[in-house]
């Protein structure tokens, strides 16, 4: 069977191509906004510290607001909530652009960017549609989750590059403006596909996903995994800058995402026979995290032994190949462990954990770079991955048997 066959079968289902296209347009800006905000604020105010503080505030606000937005999506439906929530978020983004352009006080930047926290989790909504459409077909759901992870990696490869090009070649606000237009357009296209939308759950007796068996450990594992990503980004930028090639850092990091994107697509085309994929996820998740921890030693060895940026790029390409399988199996477990009727909320909590980890990893990686060296900074992702493995292994042994979430 061709590796592409599972994907052909997946998109042969009515309505799947339309909602996927809309979601892809909506998801691309997710990799644009932070870079756009940093470039825009730093260009106008001459302070990367201010730009970083503003984006960190937006991240913290998102961590608080996103689960509530997802809960409303579960309760009232994707179309009814996602469109107005996106409109509110874009008002915040527009306010930020105006405040920067017209020299408003610094505090207004924080307030405006915090308002963007209502942006819906478009990736989570797409995964929820697949879970609804593919209920009872775990092999196809495995392929869909793998595809969604590959899309995430693709967007985080292309988004920052697009934002940097637009803001650097046109005008500082160009990246934020383009991202806003893409987000609203994509959400409208996605929301218009009503035939594939999961039915709302206006009343559910289900407890919060945080209280579900096995979920606390899983969310902690996502938090530690996010620290891997956050630390790797900051440390790689610092290492490239120390070698006089700061502009190459984006391309080097893109190779890590490329490795993850390719492995995600391949992962989705295998393991289609035998036991149901979700029944294997409990055992597979700790193994994937362990593989990620082992492969992350390659960048550490590359910079410690050679100090070569090209060798680091190759090491990141290989190390990235463990990311997608880890995230796919993790999201499969989130889908299994989330109580019925709260799937969007459960997946958004996982994303929130990742965001919190990214923030913590960035801060830790930056501290190590500043007080020790960029080379030493590459130990931070390895330690974070080792912590994620420990949590995943302990969680797998204590989770017990968890019933799959019903999406009917």
Short mmCIF file of C-alpha atoms in Angstrom, two decimals:
data_model
loop_
_atom_site.label_atom_id
_atom_site.label_comp_id
_atom_site.label_asym_id
_atom_site.label_seq_id
_atom_site.Cartn_x
_atom_site.Cartn_y
_atom_site.Cartn_z
CA UNK A 1 0.00 0.00 0.00
CA UNK A 2 1.32 3.43 -0.92
CA UNK A 3 2.12 5.74 2.03
CA UNK A 4 -0.33 8.22 0.53
CA UNK A 5 -3.24 5.76 0.40
CA UNK A 6 -4.50 6.44 3.97
CA UNK A 7 -4.56 10.17 3.21
CA UNK A 8 -6.45 9.66 -0.07
CA UNK A 9 -9.05 7.63 1.80
CA UNK A 10 -9.19 10.26 4.52
CA UNK A 11 -9.95 13.14 2.16
CA UNK A 12 -12.36 11.12 0.05
CA UNK A 13 -14.91 11.69 2.82
CA UNK A 14 -17.45 14.42 2.00
CA UNK A 15 -16.65 17.87 3.35
CA UNK A 16 -13.17 17.06 4.68
CA UNK A 17 -11.23 18.94 2.01
CA UNK A 18 -13.31 22.10 2.48
CA UNK A 19 -12.94 22.37 6.25
CA UNK A 20 -9.25 21.42 6.06
CA UNK A 21 -8.55 24.19 3.55
CA UNK A 22 -10.32 26.78 5.68
CA UNK A 23 -8.53 25.60 8.79
CA UNK A 24 -5.16 25.70 7.04
CA UNK A 25 -5.71 29.35 6.11
CA UNK A 26 -6.78 30.11 9.68
CA UNK A 27 -3.87 28.24 11.25
CA UNK A 28 -1.04 29.78 9.23
CA UNK A 29 -1.21 33.09 11.18
CA UNK A 30 -0.59 31.23 14.44
CA UNK A 31 3.07 31.15 13.49
CA UNK A 32 3.01 34.78 12.37
CA UNK A 33 1.61 36.83 15.21
CA UNK A 34 4.41 36.60 17.79
CA UNK A 35 7.15 37.33 15.26
CA UNK A 36 5.08 40.14 13.74
CA UNK A 37 4.47 41.72 17.14
CA UNK A 38 8.14 41.54 18.11
CA UNK A 39 9.34 43.07 14.83
CA UNK A 40 6.64 45.75 14.88
CA UNK A 41 7.20 46.84 18.49
CA UNK A 42 10.99 46.64 18.36
CA UNK A 43 11.08 48.68 15.13
CA UNK A 44 8.88 51.40 16.55
CA UNK A 45 10.07 51.50 20.17
CA UNK A 46 13.64 50.24 19.81
CA UNK A 47 13.24 47.72 22.61
CA UNK A 48 13.26 43.96 22.27
CA UNK A 49 12.67 43.73 26.01
CA UNK A 50 9.37 45.60 25.64
CA UNK A 51 8.43 43.50 22.62
CA UNK A 52 9.16 40.28 24.51
CA UNK A 53 7.21 41.43 27.55
CA UNK A 54 4.17 42.30 25.44
CA UNK A 55 4.15 38.94 23.65
CA UNK A 56 4.65 37.11 26.96
CA UNK A 57 1.63 38.94 28.35
CA UNK A 58 -0.43 37.82 25.38
CA UNK A 59 0.73 34.24 25.90
CA UNK A 60 -0.21 34.34 29.58
CA UNK A 61 -3.64 35.80 28.76
CA UNK A 62 -4.19 33.07 26.18
CA UNK A 63 -3.32 30.39 28.72
CA UNK A 64 -6.12 31.71 30.95
CA UNK A 65 -8.78 32.53 28.34
CA UNK A 66 -8.33 29.75 25.76
CA UNK A 67 -9.87 26.91 27.84
CA UNK A 68 -12.95 29.06 28.50
CA UNK A 69 -13.30 29.82 24.80
CA UNK A 70 -12.99 26.11 24.03
CA UNK A 71 -15.65 25.31 26.62
CA UNK A 72 -18.03 27.70 24.86
CA UNK A 73 -17.20 26.01 21.56
CA UNK A 74 -18.15 22.62 23.01
CA UNK A 75 -21.35 24.02 24.49
CA UNK A 76 -22.66 26.19 21.65
CA UNK A 77 -20.89 24.92 18.54
CA UNK A 78 -17.80 25.89 16.55
CA UNK A 79 -19.43 28.34 14.13
CA UNK A 80 -21.41 30.25 16.76
CA UNK A 81 -18.38 30.84 18.99
CA UNK A 82 -15.31 30.83 16.73
CA UNK A 83 -16.38 33.68 14.47
CA UNK A 84 -17.19 36.27 17.19
CA UNK A 85 -14.22 35.14 19.30
CA UNK A 86 -11.94 35.72 16.31
CA UNK A 87 -13.49 39.13 15.69
CA UNK A 88 -12.78 40.16 19.29
CA UNK A 89 -9.20 38.92 19.00
CA UNK A 90 -8.67 40.88 15.80
CA UNK A 91 -9.93 44.04 17.52
CA UNK A 92 -7.10 43.53 19.99
CA UNK A 93 -4.59 43.03 17.17
CA UNK A 94 -5.86 46.09 15.36
CA UNK A 95 -5.63 48.09 18.58
CA UNK A 96 -2.02 46.98 18.98
CA UNK A 97 -1.13 48.11 15.46
CA UNK A 98 -2.77 51.51 16.02
CA UNK A 99 -1.09 51.97 19.41
CA UNK A 100 2.31 51.22 17.92
CA UNK A 101 1.74 53.37 14.84
CA UNK A 102 0.57 56.44 16.79
CA UNK A 103 2.95 56.19 19.74
CA UNK A 104 0.47 55.30 22.49
CA UNK A 105 1.84 54.64 26.01
CA UNK A 106 3.51 51.30 26.58
CA UNK A 107 0.73 50.00 28.83
CA UNK A 108 -1.72 50.17 25.94
CA UNK A 109 0.38 47.64 24.04
CA UNK A 110 -0.01 45.14 26.85
CA UNK A 111 -3.77 45.71 27.08
CA UNK A 112 -4.31 45.44 23.33
CA UNK A 113 -2.28 42.27 22.86
CA UNK A 114 -3.92 40.62 25.87
CA UNK A 115 -7.27 41.08 24.07
CA UNK A 116 -6.10 38.71 21.34
CA UNK A 117 -6.39 35.85 23.85
CA UNK A 118 -9.90 35.02 22.59
CA UNK A 119 -8.42 33.59 19.38
CA UNK A 120 -9.96 30.10 19.09
CA UNK A 121 -7.84 26.97 18.95
CA UNK A 122 -8.30 26.27 15.25
CA UNK A 123 -6.14 23.16 15.33
CA UNK A 124 -8.19 21.74 18.19
CA UNK A 125 -11.44 22.43 16.35
CA UNK A 126 -10.15 20.62 13.27
CA UNK A 127 -9.11 17.61 15.37
CA UNK A 128 -12.54 17.64 17.02
CA UNK A 129 -14.16 17.41 13.56
CA UNK A 130 -12.01 14.42 12.66
CA UNK A 131 -12.87 12.74 15.98
CA UNK A 132 -16.57 13.30 15.24
CA UNK A 133 -16.39 12.08 11.63
CA UNK A 134 -14.14 9.10 12.34
CA UNK A 135 -15.78 7.78 15.50
CA UNK A 136 -15.42 4.00 15.40
CA UNK A 137 -12.50 4.10 12.92
CA UNK A 138 -9.37 4.45 15.08
CA UNK A 139 -6.96 3.71 12.21
CA UNK A 140 -8.34 6.61 10.16
CA UNK A 141 -8.31 8.86 13.24
CA UNK A 142 -4.63 8.02 13.73
CA UNK A 143 -3.97 9.16 10.15
CA UNK A 144 -6.00 12.34 10.70
CA UNK A 145 -4.15 13.22 13.91
CA UNK A 146 -0.83 12.67 12.14
CA UNK A 147 -1.91 14.93 9.29
CA UNK A 148 -2.98 17.64 11.73
CA UNK A 149 0.38 17.54 13.48
CA UNK A 150 2.17 17.82 10.13
CA UNK A 151 0.00 20.87 9.36
CA UNK A 152 1.00 22.41 12.71
CA UNK A 153 4.67 21.98 11.85
CA UNK A 154 4.16 23.37 8.34
CA UNK A 155 2.46 26.47 9.69
CA UNK A 156 5.20 27.06 12.23
CA UNK A 157 7.77 26.70 9.47
CA UNK A 158 6.12 29.10 7.04
CA UNK A 159 4.44 31.54 9.43
CA UNK A 160 7.51 33.18 11.00
CA UNK A 161 9.27 33.41 7.63
CA UNK A 162 6.23 35.06 6.02
CA UNK A 163 5.85 37.47 8.94
CA UNK A 164 9.52 38.45 8.88
CA UNK A 165 9.49 39.03 5.12
CA UNK A 166 6.31 41.13 5.16
CA UNK A 167 7.30 43.23 8.18
CA UNK A 168 10.86 43.65 6.99
CA UNK A 169 10.23 44.51 3.34
CA UNK A 170 6.92 46.40 3.41
CA UNK A 171 6.17 48.16 6.73
CA UNK A 172 6.39 47.03 10.38
CA UNK A 173 2.67 46.33 10.73
CA UNK A 174 2.45 44.28 7.51
CA UNK A 175 2.93 40.89 9.17
CA UNK A 176 0.27 41.52 11.81
CA UNK A 177 -2.14 42.91 9.23
CA UNK A 178 -1.72 39.98 6.84
CA UNK A 179 -2.06 37.48 9.68
CA UNK A 180 -5.29 39.13 10.80
CA UNK A 181 -6.81 38.95 7.33
CA UNK A 182 -5.79 35.31 6.91
CA UNK A 183 -7.16 34.37 10.33
CA UNK A 184 -10.58 35.92 9.79
CA UNK A 185 -10.86 34.56 6.27
CA UNK A 186 -9.88 31.06 7.33
CA UNK A 187 -12.22 30.98 10.32
CA UNK A 188 -15.14 32.14 8.15
CA UNK A 189 -14.39 29.44 5.57
CA UNK A 190 -14.00 26.82 8.27
CA UNK A 191 -17.16 27.80 10.13
CA UNK A 192 -19.18 27.75 6.89
CA UNK A 193 -18.66 23.98 6.59
CA UNK A 194 -21.57 23.06 8.84
CA UNK A 195 -22.01 19.48 7.57
CA UNK A 196 -18.82 18.31 9.30
CA UNK A 197 -19.23 20.31 12.51
CA UNK A 198 -19.60 18.27 15.71
CA UNK A 199 -22.98 18.80 17.38
CA UNK A 200 -22.88 21.18 20.35
CA UNK A 201 -23.27 19.82 23.85
CA UNK A 202 -25.34 22.50 25.60
CA UNK A 203 -25.70 20.45 28.74
CA UNK A 204 -23.16 17.96 29.96
CA UNK A 205 -22.67 16.41 33.36
CA UNK A 206 -19.05 15.65 32.54
CA UNK A 207 -16.43 16.95 34.92
CA UNK A 208 -13.63 19.24 33.82
CA UNK A 209 -11.04 17.48 31.64
CA UNK A 210 -8.42 18.43 34.24
CA UNK A 211 -10.08 16.00 36.65
CA UNK A 212 -10.32 13.11 34.20
CA UNK A 213 -8.21 10.01 35.02
CA UNK A 214 -4.76 10.32 33.54
CA UNK A 215 -5.19 13.91 32.33
CA UNK A 216 -3.15 15.75 35.00
CA UNK A 217 -0.01 13.74 34.21
CA UNK A 218 -0.61 14.10 30.48
CA UNK A 219 -0.98 17.88 30.75
CA UNK A 220 2.23 18.05 32.79
CA UNK A 221 3.97 16.07 30.07
CA UNK A 222 2.74 18.61 27.51
CA UNK A 223 4.06 21.39 29.76
CA UNK A 224 7.52 19.80 29.82
CA UNK A 225 7.41 19.18 26.07
CA UNK A 226 6.58 22.83 25.49
CA UNK A 227 9.72 23.72 27.45
CA UNK A 228 11.71 21.73 24.87
CA UNK A 229 10.37 23.91 22.05
CA UNK A 230 10.74 27.22 23.89
CA UNK A 231 14.29 26.58 25.03
CA UNK A 232 15.40 25.27 21.64
CA UNK A 233 14.19 28.42 19.87
CA UNK A 234 15.94 30.89 22.18
CA UNK A 235 19.16 28.88 22.45
CA UNK A 236 19.43 28.37 18.69
CA UNK A 237 18.97 32.08 18.00
CA UNK A 238 21.66 32.87 20.57
CA UNK A 239 24.04 30.24 19.15
CA UNK A 240 23.62 31.50 15.58
CA UNK A 241 24.09 35.09 16.76
CA UNK A 242 27.29 34.13 18.58
CA UNK A 243 28.58 32.66 15.31
CA UNK A 244 27.68 35.85 13.42
CA UNK A 245 24.76 34.28 11.57
CA UNK A 246 21.71 35.40 13.50
CA UNK A 247 19.66 35.71 10.29
CA UNK A 248 20.17 31.99 9.67
CA UNK A 249 18.53 30.96 12.95
CA UNK A 250 15.06 30.87 11.39
CA UNK A 251 16.19 28.53 8.62
CA UNK A 252 17.98 26.28 11.11
CA UNK A 253 14.88 26.03 13.31
CA UNK A 254 12.74 25.43 10.21
CA UNK A 255 14.73 22.26 9.58
CA UNK A 256 13.64 20.92 12.96
CA UNK A 257 10.02 21.60 12.02
CA UNK A 258 10.61 20.04 8.59
CA UNK A 259 11.86 16.84 10.18
CA UNK A 260 8.77 16.75 12.37
CA UNK A 261 6.46 17.46 9.42
CA UNK A 262 7.87 14.59 7.34
CA UNK A 263 7.87 12.14 10.24
CA UNK A 264 4.28 13.10 11.06
CA UNK A 265 3.08 12.27 7.55
CA UNK A 266 4.99 8.97 7.56
CA UNK A 267 3.70 8.14 11.03
CA UNK A 268 0.15 8.62 9.81
CA UNK A 269 0.60 6.09 7.03
CA UNK A 270 1.88 3.25 9.21
CA UNK A 271 0.55 1.25 12.14
CA UNK A 272 -2.75 0.81 10.35
CA UNK A 273 -3.11 -2.89 11.11
CA UNK A 274 -3.25 -4.96 14.24
CA UNK A 275 -4.44 -3.45 17.49
CA UNK A 276 -6.41 -0.22 17.39
CA UNK A 277 -4.04 2.80 17.44
CA UNK A 278 -5.60 4.33 20.51
CA UNK A 279 -5.19 1.06 22.43
CA UNK A 280 -1.45 1.27 21.74
CA UNK A 281 -1.11 4.96 22.57
CA UNK A 282 -0.72 4.31 26.31
CA UNK A 283 2.46 2.31 25.65
CA UNK A 284 3.61 4.30 22.63
CA UNK A 285 3.57 7.77 24.23
CA UNK A 286 6.39 7.18 26.77
CA UNK A 287 8.44 5.52 24.04
CA UNK A 288 8.01 8.48 21.70
CA UNK A 289 8.99 10.92 24.46
CA UNK A 290 12.03 8.76 25.24
CA UNK A 291 13.04 8.84 21.56
CA UNK A 292 12.66 12.62 21.59
CA UNK A 293 14.92 12.90 24.65
CA UNK A 294 17.58 10.69 23.06
CA UNK A 295 17.56 12.51 19.71
CA UNK A 296 17.79 15.89 21.43
CA UNK A 297 21.27 14.95 22.59
CA UNK A 298 22.40 15.26 18.96
CA UNK A 299 22.19 19.10 18.85
CA UNK A 300 23.95 19.22 22.23
CA UNK A 301 26.75 17.03 20.93
CA UNK A 302 26.97 18.97 17.64
CA UNK A 303 27.52 22.33 19.32
CA UNK A 304 29.68 20.99 22.16
CA UNK A 305 32.07 18.97 20.00
CA UNK A 306 32.19 20.99 16.77
CA UNK A 307 30.53 24.38 17.25
CA UNK A 308 29.37 24.08 13.63
CA UNK A 309 26.12 25.72 12.60
CA UNK A 310 25.63 23.42 9.55
CA UNK A 311 26.11 20.33 11.74
CA UNK A 312 23.65 21.79 14.24
CA UNK A 313 21.12 22.21 11.42
CA UNK A 314 21.49 18.55 10.47
CA UNK A 315 21.19 17.46 14.09
CA UNK A 316 17.99 19.49 14.50
CA UNK A 317 16.55 17.93 11.35
CA UNK A 318 17.04 14.46 12.82
CA UNK A 319 15.95 15.49 16.33
CA UNK A 320 12.73 16.95 14.95
CA UNK A 321 11.67 13.55 13.63
CA UNK A 322 10.58 12.46 17.11
CA UNK A 323 8.37 15.51 17.69
CA UNK A 324 5.37 14.62 15.53
CA UNK A 325 4.98 11.02 16.79
CA UNK A 326 5.16 12.35 20.34
CA UNK A 327 2.49 14.97 19.71
CA UNK A 328 0.24 12.61 17.72
CA UNK A 329 0.19 9.96 20.43
CA UNK A 330 -0.23 12.65 23.08
CA UNK A 331 -3.25 14.15 21.32
CA UNK A 332 -4.70 10.65 20.86
CA UNK A 333 -4.52 10.20 24.63
CA UNK A 334 -6.13 13.62 25.15
CA UNK A 335 -9.02 12.54 22.93
CA UNK A 336 -9.38 9.29 24.86
CA UNK A 337 -9.20 10.80 28.33
CA UNK A 338 -11.33 13.90 27.81
CA UNK A 339 -14.89 13.44 29.11
CA UNK A 340 -17.72 13.32 26.61
CA UNK A 341 -18.87 16.70 25.31
CA UNK A 342 -15.70 18.58 26.27
CA UNK A 343 -13.26 17.57 23.55
CA UNK A 344 -12.38 21.10 22.38
CA UNK A 345 -11.71 22.11 25.97
CA UNK A 346 -9.50 19.08 26.59
CA UNK A 347 -7.37 19.67 23.50
CA UNK A 348 -7.12 23.37 24.24
CA UNK A 349 -5.85 22.57 27.73
CA UNK A 350 -3.13 20.48 26.09
CA UNK A 351 -2.20 23.39 23.83
CA UNK A 352 -2.26 25.72 26.84
CA UNK A 353 0.18 23.38 28.58
CA UNK A 354 2.46 23.58 25.56
CA UNK A 355 2.27 27.38 25.55
CA UNK A 356 3.09 27.55 29.24
CA UNK A 357 6.04 25.23 28.70
CA UNK A 358 7.26 27.30 25.77
CA UNK A 359 7.25 30.42 27.96
CA UNK A 360 9.10 28.67 30.78
CA UNK A 361 11.55 27.01 28.42
CA UNK A 362 12.30 30.31 26.72
CA UNK A 363 13.02 31.98 30.05
CA UNK A 364 15.19 29.10 31.28
CA UNK A 365 17.08 28.81 28.01
CA UNK A 366 17.69 32.55 27.96
CA UNK A 367 19.03 32.48 31.52
CA UNK A 368 21.45 29.65 30.76
CA UNK A 369 22.65 31.37 27.58
CA UNK A 370 23.24 34.64 29.40
CA UNK A 371 24.94 33.20 32.49
CA UNK A 372 26.74 30.21 30.96
CA UNK A 373 26.89 29.85 27.17
CA UNK A 374 24.74 29.05 24.13
CA UNK A 375 26.35 25.61 23.98
CA UNK A 376 25.29 24.89 27.57
CA UNK A 377 21.81 26.08 26.69
CA UNK A 378 21.24 22.97 24.56
CA UNK A 379 21.19 20.93 27.76
CA UNK A 380 17.89 22.59 28.70
CA UNK A 381 15.80 20.87 25.97
CA UNK A 382 17.41 17.53 26.85
CA UNK A 383 16.54 17.93 30.54
CA UNK A 384 13.01 19.08 29.69
CA UNK A 385 12.50 16.04 27.45
CA UNK A 386 13.84 13.76 30.19
CA UNK A 387 11.35 15.32 32.61
CA UNK A 388 8.54 14.80 30.06
CA UNK A 389 9.53 11.13 29.74
CA UNK A 390 9.51 10.66 33.51
CA UNK A 391 6.04 12.19 33.76
CA UNK A 392 4.76 10.17 30.78
CA UNK A 393 6.12 6.91 32.17
CA UNK A 394 4.65 7.52 35.62
CA UNK A 395 1.36 8.65 34.06
CA UNK A 396 1.14 5.53 31.90
CA UNK A 397 1.58 3.28 34.94
CA UNK A 398 -1.04 5.10 37.02
CA UNK A 399 -3.68 6.09 34.45
CA UNK A 400 -5.41 2.73 34.39
CA UNK A 401 -8.05 1.94 31.83
CA UNK A 402 -9.69 5.07 30.47
CA UNK A 403 -12.71 4.81 28.20
CA UNK A 404 -12.43 6.55 24.82
CA UNK A 405 -14.32 9.78 24.48
CA UNK A 406 -17.62 9.47 22.65
CA UNK A 407 -18.14 11.86 19.78
CA UNK A 408 -21.53 10.63 18.66
#
